[in-house]
Amino acid sequence: MKIKKVVLFVVLVLSEQFYAQEGVVEYHSIFYDRPGVEVDKDFKRKAALEINDMEYVLEYNSRQSYFEGLPRVPHDEFMGKIATAIALSDRPWYQNSTKKSARRNKKIKDSIYIVIHDDQMGGWTLHNESKKIDGYNCYKATKHHVQPNSEIEFTIEAWYTPEIPVPYGPAGYGGLPGLILQMERSHVIFVADKVTLNPKGGIKPIKEVEPGRIITNEEKGILMRRARKVTED
């Protein structure tokens, strides 16, 4: 009986340490020339120059995560803004593992909104393909994506590792049985450069999404179109 109690105690302690895991992931991005998509050569060259120079950081604990692009001086100010929009890094992302949510703030006129992107935390198809990334065993997952307000469709490909069992990833994507270390979306590939687990001294408190009215991505589009108009139709 005593042995069983000791084993149970050890399991509980190890489980608590396991689920209390926190970490910091550093990513960089690579411009991806998607087959079958015609893009102006000069635009492609300028976009690649910006995207290939961009870096990001994901900070997380067992409950939530925060993802943002790191400050940099763009090669071209206009193309720099375009590139961050393509990489979905023009604003930070907030993920919650319990609610399986992905959200970000958006300022429209003088109001702050919370835009929900919870679809990015599900809908994956898991595959048996595997490979190593930064020493971790990773597995492939894909999901179909239709660009809002357009007929553009493409497949998002992610590589996650069950060895770090948290449902987070770059640009608000996650919900998989492990951390996403590489992801290909549209013209951007996010690749993890460095993973720091349970850093000495811990990590700073995870930033929270700013308070605001909760809206969908579709509602955001409507509000933005209205904000651009001088008068209503």
PDB file of C-alpha atoms in Angstrom:
ATOM      1  CA  MET A   1       0.000   0.000   0.000  1.00  0.00           C
ATOM      2  CA  LYS A   2       2.845   2.396   0.921  1.00  0.00           C
ATOM      3  CA  ILE A   3       4.573   1.715  -2.406  1.00  0.00           C
ATOM      4  CA  LYS A   4       1.368   2.527  -4.316  1.00  0.00           C
ATOM      5  CA  LYS A   5       1.023   5.818  -2.409  1.00  0.00           C
ATOM      6  CA  VAL A   6       4.624   6.756  -3.165  1.00  0.00           C
ATOM      7  CA  VAL A   7       4.181   5.958  -6.873  1.00  0.00           C
ATOM      8  CA  LEU A   8       0.952   7.979  -6.977  1.00  0.00           C
ATOM      9  CA  PHE A   9       2.678  10.915  -5.270  1.00  0.00           C
ATOM     10  CA  VAL A  10       5.555  10.865  -7.765  1.00  0.00           C
ATOM     11  CA  VAL A  11       3.127  10.703 -10.707  1.00  0.00           C
ATOM     12  CA  LEU A  12       1.159  13.662  -9.349  1.00  0.00           C
ATOM     13  CA  VAL A  13       4.314  15.730  -8.818  1.00  0.00           C
ATOM     14  CA  LEU A  14       5.643  14.936 -12.266  1.00  0.00           C
ATOM     15  CA  SER A  15       2.252  15.690 -13.826  1.00  0.00           C
ATOM     16  CA  GLU A  16       2.099  19.053 -12.075  1.00  0.00           C
ATOM     17  CA  GLN A  17       5.578  19.957 -13.311  1.00  0.00           C
ATOM     18  CA  PHE A  18       4.709  18.759 -16.793  1.00  0.00           C
ATOM     19  CA  TYR A  19       1.541  20.823 -17.126  1.00  0.00           C
ATOM     20  CA  ALA A  20       3.150  23.863 -15.489  1.00  0.00           C
ATOM     21  CA  GLN A  21       5.505  24.028 -18.436  1.00  0.00           C
ATOM     22  CA  GLU A  22       6.244  27.401 -19.955  1.00  0.00           C
ATOM     23  CA  GLY A  23       8.546  28.506 -22.697  1.00  0.00           C
ATOM     24  CA  VAL A  24       9.727  30.914 -25.360  1.00  0.00           C
ATOM     25  CA  VAL A  25       9.937  30.078 -29.067  1.00  0.00           C
ATOM     26  CA  GLU A  26      11.826  32.201 -31.597  1.00  0.00           C
ATOM     27  CA  TYR A  27      10.771  31.971 -35.257  1.00  0.00           C
ATOM     28  CA  HIS A  28      11.865  33.433 -38.564  1.00  0.00           C
ATOM     29  CA  SER A  29       9.945  33.492 -41.830  1.00  0.00           C
ATOM     30  CA  ILE A  30      10.716  32.549 -45.420  1.00  0.00           C
ATOM     31  CA  PHE A  31       8.888  33.811 -48.490  1.00  0.00           C
ATOM     32  CA  TYR A  32       7.235  30.939 -50.324  1.00  0.00           C
ATOM     33  CA  ASP A  33       6.476  31.191 -54.048  1.00  0.00           C
ATOM     34  CA  ARG A  34       3.210  29.258 -54.048  1.00  0.00           C
ATOM     35  CA  PRO A  35       2.704  27.191 -57.239  1.00  0.00           C
ATOM     36  CA  GLY A  36      -0.149  28.246 -59.498  1.00  0.00           C
ATOM     37  CA  VAL A  37      -0.335  31.785 -58.108  1.00  0.00           C
ATOM     38  CA  GLU A  38       0.738  34.588 -60.433  1.00  0.00           C
ATOM     39  CA  VAL A  39       2.439  37.461 -58.636  1.00  0.00           C
ATOM     40  CA  ASP A  40       4.207  40.443 -60.174  1.00  0.00           C
ATOM     41  CA  LYS A  41       7.936  39.695 -60.165  1.00  0.00           C
ATOM     42  CA  ASP A  42       8.948  43.032 -58.677  1.00  0.00           C
ATOM     43  CA  PHE A  43       6.290  42.746 -55.951  1.00  0.00           C
ATOM     44  CA  LYS A  44       7.427  39.197 -55.237  1.00  0.00           C
ATOM     45  CA  ARG A  45      11.065  40.283 -54.952  1.00  0.00           C
ATOM     46  CA  LYS A  46      10.258  43.153 -52.582  1.00  0.00           C
ATOM     47  CA  ALA A  47       7.900  41.034 -50.464  1.00  0.00           C
ATOM     48  CA  ALA A  48      10.516  38.266 -50.194  1.00  0.00           C
ATOM     49  CA  LEU A  49      13.142  40.787 -49.102  1.00  0.00           C
ATOM     50  CA  GLU A  50      10.929  41.882 -46.201  1.00  0.00           C
ATOM     51  CA  ILE A  51       9.481  38.504 -45.189  1.00  0.00           C
ATOM     52  CA  ASN A  52      12.888  36.775 -45.224  1.00  0.00           C
ATOM     53  CA  ASP A  53      14.139  39.404 -42.780  1.00  0.00           C
ATOM     54  CA  MET A  54      11.307  39.092 -40.249  1.00  0.00           C
ATOM     55  CA  GLU A  55      11.516  37.408 -36.832  1.00  0.00           C
ATOM     56  CA  TYR A  56       8.903  36.560 -34.221  1.00  0.00           C
ATOM     57  CA  VAL A  57       8.554  35.363 -30.648  1.00  0.00           C
ATOM     58  CA  LEU A  58       5.957  33.138 -28.976  1.00  0.00           C
ATOM     59  CA  GLU A  59       5.750  33.138 -25.172  1.00  0.00           C
ATOM     60  CA  TYR A  60       3.498  30.641 -23.468  1.00  0.00           C
ATOM     61  CA  ASN A  61       2.449  28.857 -20.318  1.00  0.00           C
ATOM     62  CA  SER A  62      -0.012  26.012 -19.812  1.00  0.00           C
ATOM     63  CA  ARG A  63      -3.025  28.335 -20.106  1.00  0.00           C
ATOM     64  CA  GLN A  64      -2.205  30.926 -22.753  1.00  0.00           C
ATOM     65  CA  SER A  65       0.272  32.299 -25.272  1.00  0.00           C
ATOM     66  CA  TYR A  66       1.326  35.582 -26.868  1.00  0.00           C
ATOM     67  CA  PHE A  67       2.811  35.847 -30.380  1.00  0.00           C
ATOM     68  CA  GLU A  68       4.251  38.964 -32.018  1.00  0.00           C
ATOM     69  CA  GLY A  69       6.635  40.110 -34.710  1.00  0.00           C
ATOM     70  CA  LEU A  70       9.876  41.614 -33.445  1.00  0.00           C
ATOM     71  CA  PRO A  71      10.697  45.275 -34.180  1.00  0.00           C
ATOM     72  CA  ARG A  72      12.782  45.863 -37.292  1.00  0.00           C
ATOM     73  CA  VAL A  73      13.648  48.532 -39.824  1.00  0.00           C
ATOM     74  CA  PRO A  74      11.996  47.576 -43.153  1.00  0.00           C
ATOM     75  CA  HIS A  75      13.843  47.827 -46.454  1.00  0.00           C
ATOM     76  CA  ASP A  76      10.831  49.722 -47.788  1.00  0.00           C
ATOM     77  CA  GLU A  77       8.212  51.229 -45.452  1.00  0.00           C
ATOM     78  CA  PHE A  78       5.216  50.460 -47.686  1.00  0.00           C
ATOM     79  CA  MET A  79       6.322  46.909 -48.503  1.00  0.00           C
ATOM     80  CA  GLY A  80       7.197  46.367 -44.858  1.00  0.00           C
ATOM     81  CA  LYS A  81       3.543  46.975 -43.935  1.00  0.00           C
ATOM     82  CA  ILE A  82       2.354  44.704 -46.739  1.00  0.00           C
ATOM     83  CA  ALA A  83       4.741  41.946 -45.609  1.00  0.00           C
ATOM     84  CA  THR A  84       3.590  42.051 -41.984  1.00  0.00           C
ATOM     85  CA  ALA A  85      -0.020  41.805 -43.183  1.00  0.00           C
ATOM     86  CA  ILE A  86       0.826  38.802 -45.387  1.00  0.00           C
ATOM     87  CA  ALA A  87       2.552  37.149 -42.412  1.00  0.00           C
ATOM     88  CA  LEU A  88      -0.380  38.026 -40.113  1.00  0.00           C
ATOM     89  CA  SER A  89       2.067  39.745 -37.781  1.00  0.00           C
ATOM     90  CA  ASP A  90       0.860  43.343 -38.031  1.00  0.00           C
ATOM     91  CA  ARG A  91      -0.746  42.879 -34.601  1.00  0.00           C
ATOM     92  CA  PRO A  92      -0.086  40.446 -31.713  1.00  0.00           C
ATOM     93  CA  TRP A  93      -1.985  37.180 -31.267  1.00  0.00           C
ATOM     94  CA  TYR A  94      -3.415  35.783 -28.028  1.00  0.00           C
ATOM     95  CA  GLN A  95      -4.267  32.088 -27.606  1.00  0.00           C
ATOM     96  CA  ASN A  96      -6.056  30.366 -24.731  1.00  0.00           C
ATOM     97  CA  SER A  97      -5.651  26.603 -24.344  1.00  0.00           C
ATOM     98  CA  THR A  98      -8.714  26.127 -22.127  1.00  0.00           C
ATOM     99  CA  LYS A  99     -11.109  28.050 -24.365  1.00  0.00           C
ATOM    100  CA  LYS A 100      -9.317  26.867 -27.531  1.00  0.00           C
ATOM    101  CA  SER A 101      -9.387  30.439 -28.740  1.00  0.00           C
ATOM    102  CA  ALA A 102      -7.222  32.711 -30.883  1.00  0.00           C
ATOM    103  CA  ARG A 103      -7.845  36.437 -30.670  1.00  0.00           C
ATOM    104  CA  ARG A 104      -6.284  39.778 -31.507  1.00  0.00           C
ATOM    105  CA  ASN A 105      -7.145  43.422 -31.079  1.00  0.00           C
ATOM    106  CA  LYS A 106      -8.162  45.754 -33.869  1.00  0.00           C
ATOM    107  CA  LYS A 107      -8.620  49.511 -33.614  1.00  0.00           C
ATOM    108  CA  ILE A 108     -11.334  50.908 -35.890  1.00  0.00           C
ATOM    109  CA  LYS A 109     -11.735  54.663 -35.669  1.00  0.00           C
ATOM    110  CA  ASP A 110     -11.514  55.314 -31.930  1.00  0.00           C
ATOM    111  CA  SER A 111     -12.754  51.935 -30.705  1.00  0.00           C
ATOM    112  CA  ILE A 112     -10.784  48.831 -29.682  1.00  0.00           C
ATOM    113  CA  TYR A 113     -12.279  45.473 -30.660  1.00  0.00           C
ATOM    114  CA  ILE A 114     -11.380  41.865 -29.909  1.00  0.00           C
ATOM    115  CA  VAL A 115     -11.528  39.863 -33.132  1.00  0.00           C
ATOM    116  CA  ILE A 116     -12.046  36.131 -32.649  1.00  0.00           C
ATOM    117  CA  HIS A 117     -10.267  33.643 -34.913  1.00  0.00           C
ATOM    118  CA  ASP A 118     -11.166  30.437 -33.073  1.00  0.00           C
ATOM    119  CA  ASP A 119     -11.348  28.531 -36.381  1.00  0.00           C
ATOM    120  CA  GLN A 120      -7.551  28.692 -36.442  1.00  0.00           C
ATOM    121  CA  MET A 121      -7.468  26.413 -33.395  1.00  0.00           C
ATOM    122  CA  GLY A 122      -9.226  23.484 -35.079  1.00  0.00           C
ATOM    123  CA  GLY A 123     -10.199  21.755 -38.305  1.00  0.00           C
ATOM    124  CA  TRP A 124      -6.853  20.018 -38.774  1.00  0.00           C
ATOM    125  CA  THR A 125      -6.231  16.713 -40.536  1.00  0.00           C
ATOM    126  CA  LEU A 126      -3.401  14.748 -38.905  1.00  0.00           C
ATOM    127  CA  HIS A 127      -0.951  12.773 -41.058  1.00  0.00           C
ATOM    128  CA  ASN A 128       1.572  10.024 -40.365  1.00  0.00           C
ATOM    129  CA  GLU A 129       4.454  11.939 -41.975  1.00  0.00           C
ATOM    130  CA  SER A 130       7.193  12.969 -39.574  1.00  0.00           C
ATOM    131  CA  LYS A 131      10.509  14.810 -39.519  1.00  0.00           C
ATOM    132  CA  LYS A 132      12.869  16.411 -37.018  1.00  0.00           C
ATOM    133  CA  ILE A 133      12.929  20.159 -36.412  1.00  0.00           C
ATOM    134  CA  ASP A 134      15.495  21.584 -34.002  1.00  0.00           C
ATOM    135  CA  GLY A 135      15.921  18.081 -32.555  1.00  0.00           C
ATOM    136  CA  TYR A 136      12.203  17.502 -31.924  1.00  0.00           C
ATOM    137  CA  ASN A 137      10.115  14.787 -33.560  1.00  0.00           C
ATOM    138  CA  CYS A 138       7.406  16.582 -35.505  1.00  0.00           C
ATOM    139  CA  TYR A 139       4.282  15.387 -37.304  1.00  0.00           C
ATOM    140  CA  LYS A 140       2.387  16.887 -40.203  1.00  0.00           C
ATOM    141  CA  ALA A 141      -1.089  18.423 -40.024  1.00  0.00           C
ATOM    142  CA  THR A 142      -3.040  20.244 -42.733  1.00  0.00           C
ATOM    143  CA  LYS A 143      -6.181  22.313 -42.998  1.00  0.00           C
ATOM    144  CA  HIS A 144      -8.094  23.895 -45.874  1.00  0.00           C
ATOM    145  CA  HIS A 145      -8.382  27.681 -45.900  1.00  0.00           C
ATOM    146  CA  VAL A 146     -10.663  29.988 -47.858  1.00  0.00           C
ATOM    147  CA  GLN A 147      -9.638  33.647 -47.807  1.00  0.00           C
ATOM    148  CA  PRO A 148     -12.529  35.821 -46.507  1.00  0.00           C
ATOM    149  CA  ASN A 149     -14.320  37.918 -49.145  1.00  0.00           C
ATOM    150  CA  SER A 150     -12.481  36.188 -51.987  1.00  0.00           C
ATOM    151  CA  GLU A 151     -12.289  32.940 -53.925  1.00  0.00           C
ATOM    152  CA  ILE A 152      -8.675  32.314 -52.910  1.00  0.00           C
ATOM    153  CA  GLU A 153      -8.174  28.859 -51.394  1.00  0.00           C
ATOM    154  CA  PHE A 154      -5.050  27.087 -50.185  1.00  0.00           C
ATOM    155  CA  THR A 155      -3.836  24.426 -47.773  1.00  0.00           C
ATOM    156  CA  ILE A 156      -2.103  25.333 -44.531  1.00  0.00           C
ATOM    157  CA  GLU A 157       0.611  22.876 -43.518  1.00  0.00           C
ATOM    158  CA  ALA A 158       1.885  22.649 -39.950  1.00  0.00           C
ATOM    159  CA  TRP A 159       4.510  20.517 -38.231  1.00  0.00           C
ATOM    160  CA  TYR A 160       3.888  20.041 -34.509  1.00  0.00           C
ATOM    161  CA  THR A 161       5.764  18.169 -31.798  1.00  0.00           C
ATOM    162  CA  PRO A 162       3.970  16.100 -29.123  1.00  0.00           C
ATOM    163  CA  GLU A 163       7.208  16.370 -27.134  1.00  0.00           C
ATOM    164  CA  ILE A 164       6.039  19.889 -26.189  1.00  0.00           C
ATOM    165  CA  PRO A 165       2.337  19.205 -25.552  1.00  0.00           C
ATOM    166  CA  VAL A 166       0.914  22.730 -25.708  1.00  0.00           C
ATOM    167  CA  PRO A 167      -1.642  23.755 -28.395  1.00  0.00           C
ATOM    168  CA  TYR A 168       0.075  26.916 -29.626  1.00  0.00           C
ATOM    169  CA  GLY A 169       1.766  28.123 -32.778  1.00  0.00           C
ATOM    170  CA  PRO A 170       2.616  31.156 -34.901  1.00  0.00           C
ATOM    171  CA  ALA A 171       0.074  33.737 -36.099  1.00  0.00           C
ATOM    172  CA  GLY A 172      -2.761  32.426 -33.946  1.00  0.00           C
ATOM    173  CA  TYR A 173      -2.726  28.883 -35.333  1.00  0.00           C
ATOM    174  CA  GLY A 174      -2.821  25.923 -32.964  1.00  0.00           C
ATOM    175  CA  GLY A 175      -5.135  23.450 -31.306  1.00  0.00           C
ATOM    176  CA  LEU A 176      -2.873  20.554 -32.260  1.00  0.00           C
ATOM    177  CA  PRO A 177      -1.535  17.943 -29.786  1.00  0.00           C
ATOM    178  CA  GLY A 178       1.788  19.744 -29.632  1.00  0.00           C
ATOM    179  CA  LEU A 179       3.596  23.013 -30.301  1.00  0.00           C
ATOM    180  CA  ILE A 180       3.834  24.061 -33.971  1.00  0.00           C
ATOM    181  CA  LEU A 181       7.503  24.439 -34.908  1.00  0.00           C
ATOM    182  CA  GLN A 182       6.966  25.012 -38.629  1.00  0.00           C
ATOM    183  CA  MET A 183       3.987  26.271 -40.594  1.00  0.00           C
ATOM    184  CA  GLU A 184       3.372  27.113 -44.233  1.00  0.00           C
ATOM    185  CA  ARG A 185       0.523  29.515 -44.913  1.00  0.00           C
ATOM    186  CA  SER A 186      -0.044  31.301 -48.218  1.00  0.00           C
ATOM    187  CA  HIS A 187       3.326  32.859 -49.157  1.00  0.00           C
ATOM    188  CA  VAL A 188       4.967  32.521 -45.738  1.00  0.00           C
ATOM    189  CA  ILE A 189       6.759  29.676 -43.962  1.00  0.00           C
ATOM    190  CA  PHE A 190       7.336  30.132 -40.224  1.00  0.00           C
ATOM    191  CA  VAL A 191      10.287  28.141 -38.869  1.00  0.00           C
ATOM    192  CA  ALA A 192      11.323  27.799 -35.223  1.00  0.00           C
ATOM    193  CA  ASP A 193      14.962  28.741 -34.618  1.00  0.00           C
ATOM    194  CA  LYS A 194      15.153  28.243 -30.872  1.00  0.00           C
ATOM    195  CA  VAL A 195      12.938  26.716 -28.196  1.00  0.00           C
ATOM    196  CA  THR A 196      13.613  27.567 -24.547  1.00  0.00           C
ATOM    197  CA  LEU A 197      11.624  25.407 -22.119  1.00  0.00           C
ATOM    198  CA  ASN A 198      11.046  26.549 -18.542  1.00  0.00           C
ATOM    199  CA  PRO A 199      13.638  29.342 -18.768  1.00  0.00           C
ATOM    200  CA  LYS A 200      15.616  30.056 -15.623  1.00  0.00           C
ATOM    201  CA  GLY A 201      13.831  32.728 -13.652  1.00  0.00           C
ATOM    202  CA  GLY A 202      10.616  32.044 -15.546  1.00  0.00           C
ATOM    203  CA  ILE A 203       9.052  34.173 -18.250  1.00  0.00           C
ATOM    204  CA  LYS A 204       7.410  37.551 -17.863  1.00  0.00           C
ATOM    205  CA  PRO A 205       3.611  37.498 -17.399  1.00  0.00           C
ATOM    206  CA  ILE A 206       1.815  36.629 -20.636  1.00  0.00           C
ATOM    207  CA  LYS A 207       0.208  39.747 -22.091  1.00  0.00           C
ATOM    208  CA  GLU A 208      -3.579  39.823 -22.141  1.00  0.00           C
ATOM    209  CA  VAL A 209      -5.793  40.975 -25.001  1.00  0.00           C
ATOM    210  CA  GLU A 210      -6.989  44.567 -24.495  1.00  0.00           C
ATOM    211  CA  PRO A 211     -10.616  44.924 -23.354  1.00  0.00           C
ATOM    212  CA  GLY A 212     -13.117  45.638 -26.105  1.00  0.00           C
ATOM    213  CA  ARG A 213     -16.249  44.498 -27.861  1.00  0.00           C
ATOM    214  CA  ILE A 214     -15.884  40.933 -29.184  1.00  0.00           C
ATOM    215  CA  ILE A 215     -16.539  40.611 -32.926  1.00  0.00           C
ATOM    216  CA  THR A 216     -15.998  38.054 -35.687  1.00  0.00           C
ATOM    217  CA  ASN A 217     -13.609  38.555 -38.586  1.00  0.00           C
ATOM    218  CA  GLU A 218     -16.622  39.113 -40.864  1.00  0.00           C
ATOM    219  CA  GLU A 219     -17.993  41.802 -38.533  1.00  0.00           C
ATOM    220  CA  LYS A 220     -14.570  43.447 -38.510  1.00  0.00           C
ATOM    221  CA  GLY A 221     -14.711  43.722 -42.305  1.00  0.00           C
ATOM    222  CA  ILE A 222     -18.139  45.362 -42.166  1.00  0.00           C
ATOM    223  CA  LEU A 223     -17.017  47.866 -39.522  1.00  0.00           C
ATOM    224  CA  MET A 224     -13.891  48.738 -41.502  1.00  0.00           C
ATOM    225  CA  ARG A 225     -15.882  49.331 -44.689  1.00  0.00           C
ATOM    226  CA  ARG A 226     -18.288  51.570 -42.788  1.00  0.00           C
ATOM    227  CA  ALA A 227     -15.377  53.473 -41.246  1.00  0.00           C
ATOM    228  CA  ARG A 228     -13.978  54.234 -44.710  1.00  0.00           C
ATOM    229  CA  LYS A 229     -17.279  55.759 -45.877  1.00  0.00           C
ATOM    230  CA  VAL A 230     -18.167  59.408 -45.334  1.00  0.00           C
ATOM    231  CA  THR A 231     -21.883  58.589 -45.428  1.00  0.00           C
ATOM    232  CA  GLU A 232     -23.874  55.390 -45.253  1.00  0.00           C
ATOM    233  CA  ASP A 233     -25.325  53.944 -48.458  1.00  0.00           C
TER     234      ASP A 233
END
